[in-house]
XYZ file of C-alpha atoms in Angstrom:
485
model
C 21.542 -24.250 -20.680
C 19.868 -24.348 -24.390
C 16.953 -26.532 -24.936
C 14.047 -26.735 -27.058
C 10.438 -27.425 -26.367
C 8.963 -29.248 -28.804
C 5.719 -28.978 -29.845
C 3.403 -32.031 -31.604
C 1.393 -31.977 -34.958
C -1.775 -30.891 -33.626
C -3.399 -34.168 -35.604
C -1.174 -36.470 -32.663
C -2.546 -33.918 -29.652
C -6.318 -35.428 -31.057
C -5.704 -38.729 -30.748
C -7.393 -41.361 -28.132
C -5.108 -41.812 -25.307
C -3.754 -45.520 -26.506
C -3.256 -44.187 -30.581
C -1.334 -41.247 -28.800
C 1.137 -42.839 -26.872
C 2.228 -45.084 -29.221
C 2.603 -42.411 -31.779
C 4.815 -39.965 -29.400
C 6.603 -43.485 -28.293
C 7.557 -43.742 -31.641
C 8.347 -39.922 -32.531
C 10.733 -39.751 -29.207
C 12.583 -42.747 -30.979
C 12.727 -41.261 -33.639
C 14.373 -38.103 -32.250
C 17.054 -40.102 -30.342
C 17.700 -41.749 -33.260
C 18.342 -38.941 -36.108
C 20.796 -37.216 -33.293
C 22.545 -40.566 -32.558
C 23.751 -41.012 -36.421
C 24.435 -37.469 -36.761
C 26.875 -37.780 -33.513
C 24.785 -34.415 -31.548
C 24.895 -34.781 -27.782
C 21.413 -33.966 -26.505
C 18.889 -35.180 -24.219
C 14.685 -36.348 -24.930
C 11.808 -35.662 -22.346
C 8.742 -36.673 -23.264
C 5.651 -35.203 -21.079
C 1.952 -35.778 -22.067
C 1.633 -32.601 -24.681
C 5.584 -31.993 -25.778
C 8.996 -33.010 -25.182
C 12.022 -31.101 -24.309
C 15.243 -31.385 -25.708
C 18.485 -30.281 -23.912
C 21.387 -29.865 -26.176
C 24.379 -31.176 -23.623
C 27.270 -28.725 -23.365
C 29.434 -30.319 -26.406
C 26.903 -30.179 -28.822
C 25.912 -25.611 -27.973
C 28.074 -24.833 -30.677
C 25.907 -26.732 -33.240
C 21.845 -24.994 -32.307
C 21.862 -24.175 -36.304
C 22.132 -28.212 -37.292
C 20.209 -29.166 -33.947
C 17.347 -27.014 -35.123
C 17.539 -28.051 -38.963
C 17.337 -31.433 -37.731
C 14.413 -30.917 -35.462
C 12.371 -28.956 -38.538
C 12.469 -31.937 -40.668
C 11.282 -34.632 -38.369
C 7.987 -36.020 -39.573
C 5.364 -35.677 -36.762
C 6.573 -32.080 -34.878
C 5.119 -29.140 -35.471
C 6.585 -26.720 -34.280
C 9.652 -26.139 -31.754
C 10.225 -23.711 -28.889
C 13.856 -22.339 -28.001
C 14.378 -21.790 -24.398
C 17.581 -20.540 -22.533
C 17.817 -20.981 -18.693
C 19.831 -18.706 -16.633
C 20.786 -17.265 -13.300
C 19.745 -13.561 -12.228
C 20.316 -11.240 -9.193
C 17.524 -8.841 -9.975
C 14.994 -7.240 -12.193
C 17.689 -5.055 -13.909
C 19.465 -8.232 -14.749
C 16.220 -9.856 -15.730
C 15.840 -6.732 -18.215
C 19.738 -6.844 -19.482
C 18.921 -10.683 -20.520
C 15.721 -10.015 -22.137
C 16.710 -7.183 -24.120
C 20.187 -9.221 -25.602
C 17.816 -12.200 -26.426
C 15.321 -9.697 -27.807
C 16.480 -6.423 -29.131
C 17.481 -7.810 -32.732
C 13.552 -8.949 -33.210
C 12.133 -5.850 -31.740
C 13.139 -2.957 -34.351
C 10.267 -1.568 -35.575
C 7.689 -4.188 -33.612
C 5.475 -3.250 -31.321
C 5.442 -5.522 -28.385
C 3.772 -6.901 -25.386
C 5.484 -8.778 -22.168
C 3.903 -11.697 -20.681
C 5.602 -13.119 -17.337
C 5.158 -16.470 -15.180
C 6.759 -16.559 -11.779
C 7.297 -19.192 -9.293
C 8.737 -19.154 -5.374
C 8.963 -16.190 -3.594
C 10.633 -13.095 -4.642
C 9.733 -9.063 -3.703
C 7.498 -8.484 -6.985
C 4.626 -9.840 -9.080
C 4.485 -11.224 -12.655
C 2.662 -7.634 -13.488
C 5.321 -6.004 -11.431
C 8.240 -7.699 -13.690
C 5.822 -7.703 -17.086
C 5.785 -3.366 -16.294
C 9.610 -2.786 -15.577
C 10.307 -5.176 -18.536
C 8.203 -3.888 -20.808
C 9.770 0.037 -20.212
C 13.276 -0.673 -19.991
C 12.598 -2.345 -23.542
C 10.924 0.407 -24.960
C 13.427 3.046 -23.622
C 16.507 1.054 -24.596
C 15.308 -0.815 -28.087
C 14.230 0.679 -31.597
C 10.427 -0.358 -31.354
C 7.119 0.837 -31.839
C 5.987 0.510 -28.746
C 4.332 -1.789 -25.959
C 0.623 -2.867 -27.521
C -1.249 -5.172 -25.039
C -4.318 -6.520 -27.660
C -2.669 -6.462 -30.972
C 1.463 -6.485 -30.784
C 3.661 -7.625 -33.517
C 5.408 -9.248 -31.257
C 4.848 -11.558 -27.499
C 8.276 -11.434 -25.206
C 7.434 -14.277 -22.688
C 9.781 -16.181 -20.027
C 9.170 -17.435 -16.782
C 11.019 -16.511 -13.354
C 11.661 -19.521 -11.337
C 13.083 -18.989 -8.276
C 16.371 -17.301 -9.043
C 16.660 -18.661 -12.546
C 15.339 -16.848 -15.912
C 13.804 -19.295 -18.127
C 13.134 -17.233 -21.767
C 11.043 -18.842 -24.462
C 11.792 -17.226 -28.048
C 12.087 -18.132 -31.540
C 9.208 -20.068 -32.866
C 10.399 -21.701 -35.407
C 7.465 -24.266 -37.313
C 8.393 -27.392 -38.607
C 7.490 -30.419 -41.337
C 4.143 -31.186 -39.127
C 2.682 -34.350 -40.266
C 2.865 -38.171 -38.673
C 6.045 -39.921 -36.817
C 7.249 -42.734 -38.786
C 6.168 -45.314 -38.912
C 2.780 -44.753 -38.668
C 1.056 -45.869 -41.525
C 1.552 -48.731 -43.383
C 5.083 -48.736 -45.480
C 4.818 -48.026 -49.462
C 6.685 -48.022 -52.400
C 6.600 -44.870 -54.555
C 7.571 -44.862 -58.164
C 10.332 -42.314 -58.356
C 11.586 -40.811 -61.529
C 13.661 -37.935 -60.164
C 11.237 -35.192 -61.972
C 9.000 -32.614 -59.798
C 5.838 -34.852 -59.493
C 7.148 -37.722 -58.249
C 9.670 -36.433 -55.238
C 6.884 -34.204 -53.981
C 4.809 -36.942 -53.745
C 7.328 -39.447 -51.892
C 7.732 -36.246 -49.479
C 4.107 -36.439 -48.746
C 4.034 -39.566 -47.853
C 7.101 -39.499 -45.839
C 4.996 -36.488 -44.031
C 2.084 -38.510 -43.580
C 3.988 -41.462 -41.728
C 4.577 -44.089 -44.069
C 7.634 -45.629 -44.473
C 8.258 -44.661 -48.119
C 11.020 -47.662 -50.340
C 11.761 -46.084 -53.888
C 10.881 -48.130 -57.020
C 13.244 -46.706 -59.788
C 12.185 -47.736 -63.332
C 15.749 -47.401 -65.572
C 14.825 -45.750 -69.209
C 18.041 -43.485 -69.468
C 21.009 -45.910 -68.577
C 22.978 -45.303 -65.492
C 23.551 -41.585 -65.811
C 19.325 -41.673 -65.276
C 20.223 -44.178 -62.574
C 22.951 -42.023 -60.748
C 20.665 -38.981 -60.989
C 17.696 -40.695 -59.374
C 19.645 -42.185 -56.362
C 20.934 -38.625 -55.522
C 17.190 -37.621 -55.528
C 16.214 -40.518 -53.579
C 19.006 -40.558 -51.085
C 18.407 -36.483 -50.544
C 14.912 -37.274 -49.477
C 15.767 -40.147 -47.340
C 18.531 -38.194 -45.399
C 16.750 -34.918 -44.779
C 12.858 -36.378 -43.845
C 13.246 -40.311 -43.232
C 16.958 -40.956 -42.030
C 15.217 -42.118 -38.602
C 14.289 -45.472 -40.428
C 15.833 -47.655 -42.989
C 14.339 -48.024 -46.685
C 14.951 -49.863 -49.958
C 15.943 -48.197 -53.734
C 14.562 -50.954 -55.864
C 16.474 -50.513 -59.384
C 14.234 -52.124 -62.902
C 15.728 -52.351 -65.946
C 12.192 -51.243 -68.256
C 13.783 -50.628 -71.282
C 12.943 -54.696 -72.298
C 9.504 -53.400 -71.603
C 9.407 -50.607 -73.362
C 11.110 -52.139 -76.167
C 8.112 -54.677 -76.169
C 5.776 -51.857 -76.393
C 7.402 -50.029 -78.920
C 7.393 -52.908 -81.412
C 4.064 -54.349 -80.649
C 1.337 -51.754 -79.200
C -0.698 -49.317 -81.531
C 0.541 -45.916 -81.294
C -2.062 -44.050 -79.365
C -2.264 -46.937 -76.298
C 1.413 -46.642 -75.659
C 1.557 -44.377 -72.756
C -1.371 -46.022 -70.653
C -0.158 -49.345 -71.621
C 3.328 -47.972 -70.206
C 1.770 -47.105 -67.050
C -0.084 -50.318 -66.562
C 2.850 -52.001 -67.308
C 4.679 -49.843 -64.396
C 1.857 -51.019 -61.846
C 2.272 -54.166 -62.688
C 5.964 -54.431 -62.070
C 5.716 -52.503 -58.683
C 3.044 -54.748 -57.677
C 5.229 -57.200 -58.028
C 8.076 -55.619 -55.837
C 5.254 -54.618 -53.406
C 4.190 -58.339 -52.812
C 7.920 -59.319 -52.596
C 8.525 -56.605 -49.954
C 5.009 -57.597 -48.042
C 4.213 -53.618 -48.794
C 0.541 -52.938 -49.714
C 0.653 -49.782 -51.389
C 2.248 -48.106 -54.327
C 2.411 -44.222 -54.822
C 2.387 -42.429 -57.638
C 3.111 -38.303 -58.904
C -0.013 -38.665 -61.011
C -2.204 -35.020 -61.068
C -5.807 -35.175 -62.257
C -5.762 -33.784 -66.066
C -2.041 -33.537 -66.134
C -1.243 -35.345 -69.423
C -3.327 -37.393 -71.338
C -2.767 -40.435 -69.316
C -4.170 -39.162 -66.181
C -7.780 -38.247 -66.857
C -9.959 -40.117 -64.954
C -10.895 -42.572 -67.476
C -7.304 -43.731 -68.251
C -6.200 -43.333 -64.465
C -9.352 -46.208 -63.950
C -8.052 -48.188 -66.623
C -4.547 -48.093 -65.027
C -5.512 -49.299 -61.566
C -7.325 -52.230 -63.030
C -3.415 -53.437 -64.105
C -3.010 -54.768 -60.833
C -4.499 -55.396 -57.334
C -2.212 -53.593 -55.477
C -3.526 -50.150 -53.891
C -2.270 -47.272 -55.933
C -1.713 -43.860 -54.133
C -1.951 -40.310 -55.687
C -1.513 -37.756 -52.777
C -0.918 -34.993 -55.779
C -4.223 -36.055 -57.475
C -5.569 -32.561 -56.913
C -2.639 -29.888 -56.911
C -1.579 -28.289 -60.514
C 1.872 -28.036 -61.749
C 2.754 -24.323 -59.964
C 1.882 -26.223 -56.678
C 3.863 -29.065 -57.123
C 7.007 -26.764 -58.212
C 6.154 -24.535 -55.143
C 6.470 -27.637 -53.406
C 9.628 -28.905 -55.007
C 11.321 -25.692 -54.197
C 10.194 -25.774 -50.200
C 11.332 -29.396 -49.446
C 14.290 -28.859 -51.603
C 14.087 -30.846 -54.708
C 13.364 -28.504 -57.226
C 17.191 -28.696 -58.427
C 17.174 -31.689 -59.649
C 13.943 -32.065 -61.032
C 15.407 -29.001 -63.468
C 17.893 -30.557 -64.346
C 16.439 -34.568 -64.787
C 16.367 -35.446 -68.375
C 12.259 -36.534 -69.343
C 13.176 -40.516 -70.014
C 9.142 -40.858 -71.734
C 9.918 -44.361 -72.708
C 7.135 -43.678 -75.290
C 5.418 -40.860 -77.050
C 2.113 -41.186 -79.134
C 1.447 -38.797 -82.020
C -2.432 -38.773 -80.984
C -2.405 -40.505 -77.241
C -5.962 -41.730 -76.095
C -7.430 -39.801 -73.144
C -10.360 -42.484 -72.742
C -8.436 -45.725 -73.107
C -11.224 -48.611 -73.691
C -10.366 -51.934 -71.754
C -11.355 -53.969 -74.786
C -8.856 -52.325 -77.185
C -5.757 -52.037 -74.588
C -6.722 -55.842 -73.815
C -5.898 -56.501 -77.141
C -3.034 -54.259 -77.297
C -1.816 -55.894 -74.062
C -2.253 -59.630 -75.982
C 0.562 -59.176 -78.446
C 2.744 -58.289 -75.595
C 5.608 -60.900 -73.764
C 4.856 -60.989 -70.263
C 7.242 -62.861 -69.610
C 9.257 -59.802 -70.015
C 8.165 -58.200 -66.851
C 8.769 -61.460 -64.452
C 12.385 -61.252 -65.387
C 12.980 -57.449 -65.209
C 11.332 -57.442 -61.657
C 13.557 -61.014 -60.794
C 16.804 -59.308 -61.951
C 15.901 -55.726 -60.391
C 18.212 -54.786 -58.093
C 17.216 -54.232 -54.134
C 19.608 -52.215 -51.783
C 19.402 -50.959 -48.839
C 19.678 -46.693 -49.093
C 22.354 -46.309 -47.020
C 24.508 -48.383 -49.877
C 23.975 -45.627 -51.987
C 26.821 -43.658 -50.121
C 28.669 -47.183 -49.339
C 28.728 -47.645 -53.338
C 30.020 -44.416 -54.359
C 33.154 -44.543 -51.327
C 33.598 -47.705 -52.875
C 34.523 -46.655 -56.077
C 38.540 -46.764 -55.748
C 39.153 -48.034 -59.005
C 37.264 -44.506 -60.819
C 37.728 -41.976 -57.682
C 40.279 -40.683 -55.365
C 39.941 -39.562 -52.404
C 42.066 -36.962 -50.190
C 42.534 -34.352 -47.402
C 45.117 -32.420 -48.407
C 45.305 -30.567 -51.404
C 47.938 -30.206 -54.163
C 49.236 -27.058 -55.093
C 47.124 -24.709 -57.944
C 44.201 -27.515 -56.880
C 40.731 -26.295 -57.789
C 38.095 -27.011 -55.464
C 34.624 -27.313 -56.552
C 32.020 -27.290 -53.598
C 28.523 -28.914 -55.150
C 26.267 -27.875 -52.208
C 23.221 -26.536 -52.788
C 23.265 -22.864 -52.761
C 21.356 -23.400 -49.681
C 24.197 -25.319 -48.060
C 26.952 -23.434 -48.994
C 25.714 -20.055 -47.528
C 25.081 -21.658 -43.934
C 28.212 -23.016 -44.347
C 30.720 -21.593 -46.379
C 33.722 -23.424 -47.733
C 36.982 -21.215 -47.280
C 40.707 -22.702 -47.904
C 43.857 -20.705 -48.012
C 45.571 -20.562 -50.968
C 43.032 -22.841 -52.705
C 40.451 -21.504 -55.288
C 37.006 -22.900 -54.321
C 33.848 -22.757 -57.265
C 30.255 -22.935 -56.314
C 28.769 -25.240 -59.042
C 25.812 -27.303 -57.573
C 25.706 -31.196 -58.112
C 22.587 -30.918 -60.002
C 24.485 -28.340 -63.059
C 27.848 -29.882 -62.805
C 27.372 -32.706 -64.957
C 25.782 -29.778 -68.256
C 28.448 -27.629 -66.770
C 31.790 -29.230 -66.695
C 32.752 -29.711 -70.064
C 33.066 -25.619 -70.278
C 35.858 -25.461 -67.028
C 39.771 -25.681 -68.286
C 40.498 -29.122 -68.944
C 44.233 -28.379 -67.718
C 43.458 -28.542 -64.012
C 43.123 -31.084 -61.023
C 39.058 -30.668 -60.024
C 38.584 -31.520 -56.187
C 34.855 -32.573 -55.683
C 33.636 -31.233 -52.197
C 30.214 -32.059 -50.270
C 29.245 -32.385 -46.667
C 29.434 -36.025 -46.614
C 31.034 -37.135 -49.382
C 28.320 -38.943 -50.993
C 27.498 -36.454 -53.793
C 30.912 -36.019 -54.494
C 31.602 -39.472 -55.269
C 28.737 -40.423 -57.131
C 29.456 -37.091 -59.584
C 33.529 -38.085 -59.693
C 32.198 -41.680 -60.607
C 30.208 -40.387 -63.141
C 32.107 -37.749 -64.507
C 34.999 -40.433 -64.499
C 33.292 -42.749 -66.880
C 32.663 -39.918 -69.196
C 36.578 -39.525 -69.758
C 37.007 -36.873 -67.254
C 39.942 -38.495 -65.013
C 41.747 -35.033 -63.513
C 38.304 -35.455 -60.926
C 39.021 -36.569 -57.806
C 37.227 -35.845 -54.121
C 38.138 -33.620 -51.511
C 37.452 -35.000 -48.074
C 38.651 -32.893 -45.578
């Protein structure tokens, strides 16, 4: 039998007794819920301090995606793998520990620690010793070391039955959603703001995505891949909104009428003001921001003070204090470093000589010449869907994409995983040539392939692939089509 223990975020363990239970009654949910949708057989148990999950005999040959899964589930820290089995004696107890073991233990030194339970002929110190020498003789280690070892072998004798604990693996840590309060984070597809959507994902709060357009729908397609990436692989447990703006009306209005050097924190009041707005239509209290301390000129403290005062709404900075190497470190962890890279900087507007102490009185005045009317209608027509659409949308799209399941002859298959993706699970066809060219380079890198050949767009779900096809579709490219298999 495989199953994992699964160990809390030590901030849940802290809790009062009433604040606990509802916050492990919602993480359990949350569990059942992400293995439902992604069709894995496997059982909860909650207990006071952990739960245990039992992958059910169907679902053994899928531990990698069971334990992917369980690592990006807001609220656990870390998880436990344990393997139950059946032995006759200590020399089977050793053959079992060493198989689970051996491939950890080169060069390691190592120490054996050993419950038992029921009666048997030996001690937990008599089956820690015998353990502990048949390892030493029969692996490539450095040795048993009782204070300080590299490495601690334990398991648990039951009756007849082995029960091993091994592989440690730590997770996103962190609240269960929902938590906190929900929010709506202004997402632009760059490094700043996904990092900062992932924190608050982390920290419990339901996070929507605000998308202000400034680059057409090419900037539109590239943001929902962002947004719908960070949904599916930290929030899929609960449902959330991509609210779509059309600023460039706004921007237009600030262009024409705003003096040069009060254009970008008059742009970023503007922006509050037009997510309050979504916020108070969504009954969310909270907007979130990627906005660092000192960053660019708008964000010193003076012009980040200035900006709040735009609207009532609570404004959230959770990157207020990292610089830009942590944020990119971060991008790079949770996985959205690739298309941040590759994001085109929509500014809106640049100012020769921008203000880095923006004076109410003068951006008042600024602000007067302005039609504010302009930002009730962009926020009335914005466009509210529900994130799941996102992949509904793009299988929709019969009239710019095919899709099939068997392949022509001489078809070229192009897989657009991450290079992440594609090495835990490689793509191999016979008699079909497959390129790696990730999602995030295809649309720069394209135009350079032989425009003589049938392209086959492959991803894991299909999503990706359609959106790109759509995309690359509209640009003339019509020999694109997607491989579903």
């Amino acid at each position: 039998m495989m199953q994992f223990v699964i160990r809390l975020h030590p901030e849940i363990i802290i809790k009062s007794r009433q604040v606990r239970k509802r916050f492990t009654f919602l993480l359990e949910g949350n569990i059942r819920r992400i293995f439902k949708r992604n069709h894995l057989s496997v059982e909860v148990r909650a207990s006071w301090d952990k739960f245990t999950l039992i992958v059910n005999k169907k679902s053994l040959d899928k531990v990698d995606e069971v334990i992917e899964l369980l690592q990006r589930i807001p609220g656990i820290d870390q998880i436990i793998q344990v393997e139950k089995s059946t032995f006759t004696d200590l020399d089977d107890i050793c053959q079992q520990v060493k198989q689970a073991w051996q491939p950890l233990l080169v060069n390691k030194s190592f120490v054996v620690r050993v419950r038992r339970r029921g009666k048997h002929e030996f001690s937990s110190l008599d089956i820690a010793r015998y353990v502990g020498s048949y390892l030493n003789q029969n692996c490539d280690t450095k040795g048993v070391e009782l204070k300080h070892s590299d490495l601690t072998i334990e398991f648990e004798v039951n009756d007849n039955t082995l029960i091993q604990s091994h592989h440690r693996i730590k997770c996103l840590g962190g609240m269960p959603l929902p938590t906190q309060e929900s929010v709506l984070s202004l997402i632009s597809g760059g490094y700043d703001s996904g990092v900062a959507t992932y924190q608050m994902i982390r920290r419990g709060a339901r996070t929507h995505f605000c998308f202000f357009n400034l680059g057409g729908r090419e900037h539109e397609i590239g943001v929902k891949q962002v947004s719908y990436y960070l949904w599916k692989r930290y929030s899929e447990s609960h449902r959330v909104k991509f609210i779509s703006v059309d600023f460039e009306p706004v921007v237009a209005d600030i262009l024409e009428n705003v003096a040069n050097s009060q254009m970008g924190v008059i742009l970023k009041r503007m922006m509050v003001r037009a997510a309050s707005q979504v916020a108070e239509k969504m009954h969310i209290s909270a907007i979130v921001t990627g906005e660092s301390l000192g960053q660019v000129s708008s964000q010193t403290l003076v012009n980040l003070s200035v900006i709040d005062k735009a609207a009532d709404t609570l404004v959230l900075r959770p990157l207020i204090c990292m610089d830009k190497l942590e944020i990119i470190d971060q991008a790079k962890h949770i996985g959205t470093e690739e298309f941040a890279k590759v994001m085109p900087e929509y500014c809106g507007v640049i100012s020769k000589k921008p203000t880095t102490k923006a004076d109410p009185a003068q951006i008042a005045n600024e602000e007067s010449k302005l039609d504010f009317g302009i930002i009730e209608r962009v926020v009335a027509e914005a466009k509210i869907q529900d994130i799941l659409s996102i992949a509904e949308e793009a299988a929709q799209q019969t009239e710019y994409v095919t899709e099939v399941d068997v392949l022509p002859d001489n078809a070229i298959v192009l897989d657009i995983r991450t290079a992440e993706e594609q090495e835990q699970a490689p793509l191999t066809l016979a008699n079909t040539k497959v390129q790696h060219i990730p999602f995030f380079k295809l649309a720069s890198q394209f135009a350079a392939l032989p425009q003589d050949h049938q392209y086959f767009l492959y991803c894991e779900r299909g999503v990706m692939s359609q959106l790109q096809a759509m995309l690359l579709n509209e640009q003339g490219y019509t020999q694109v089509q997607v491989y579903r298999p």
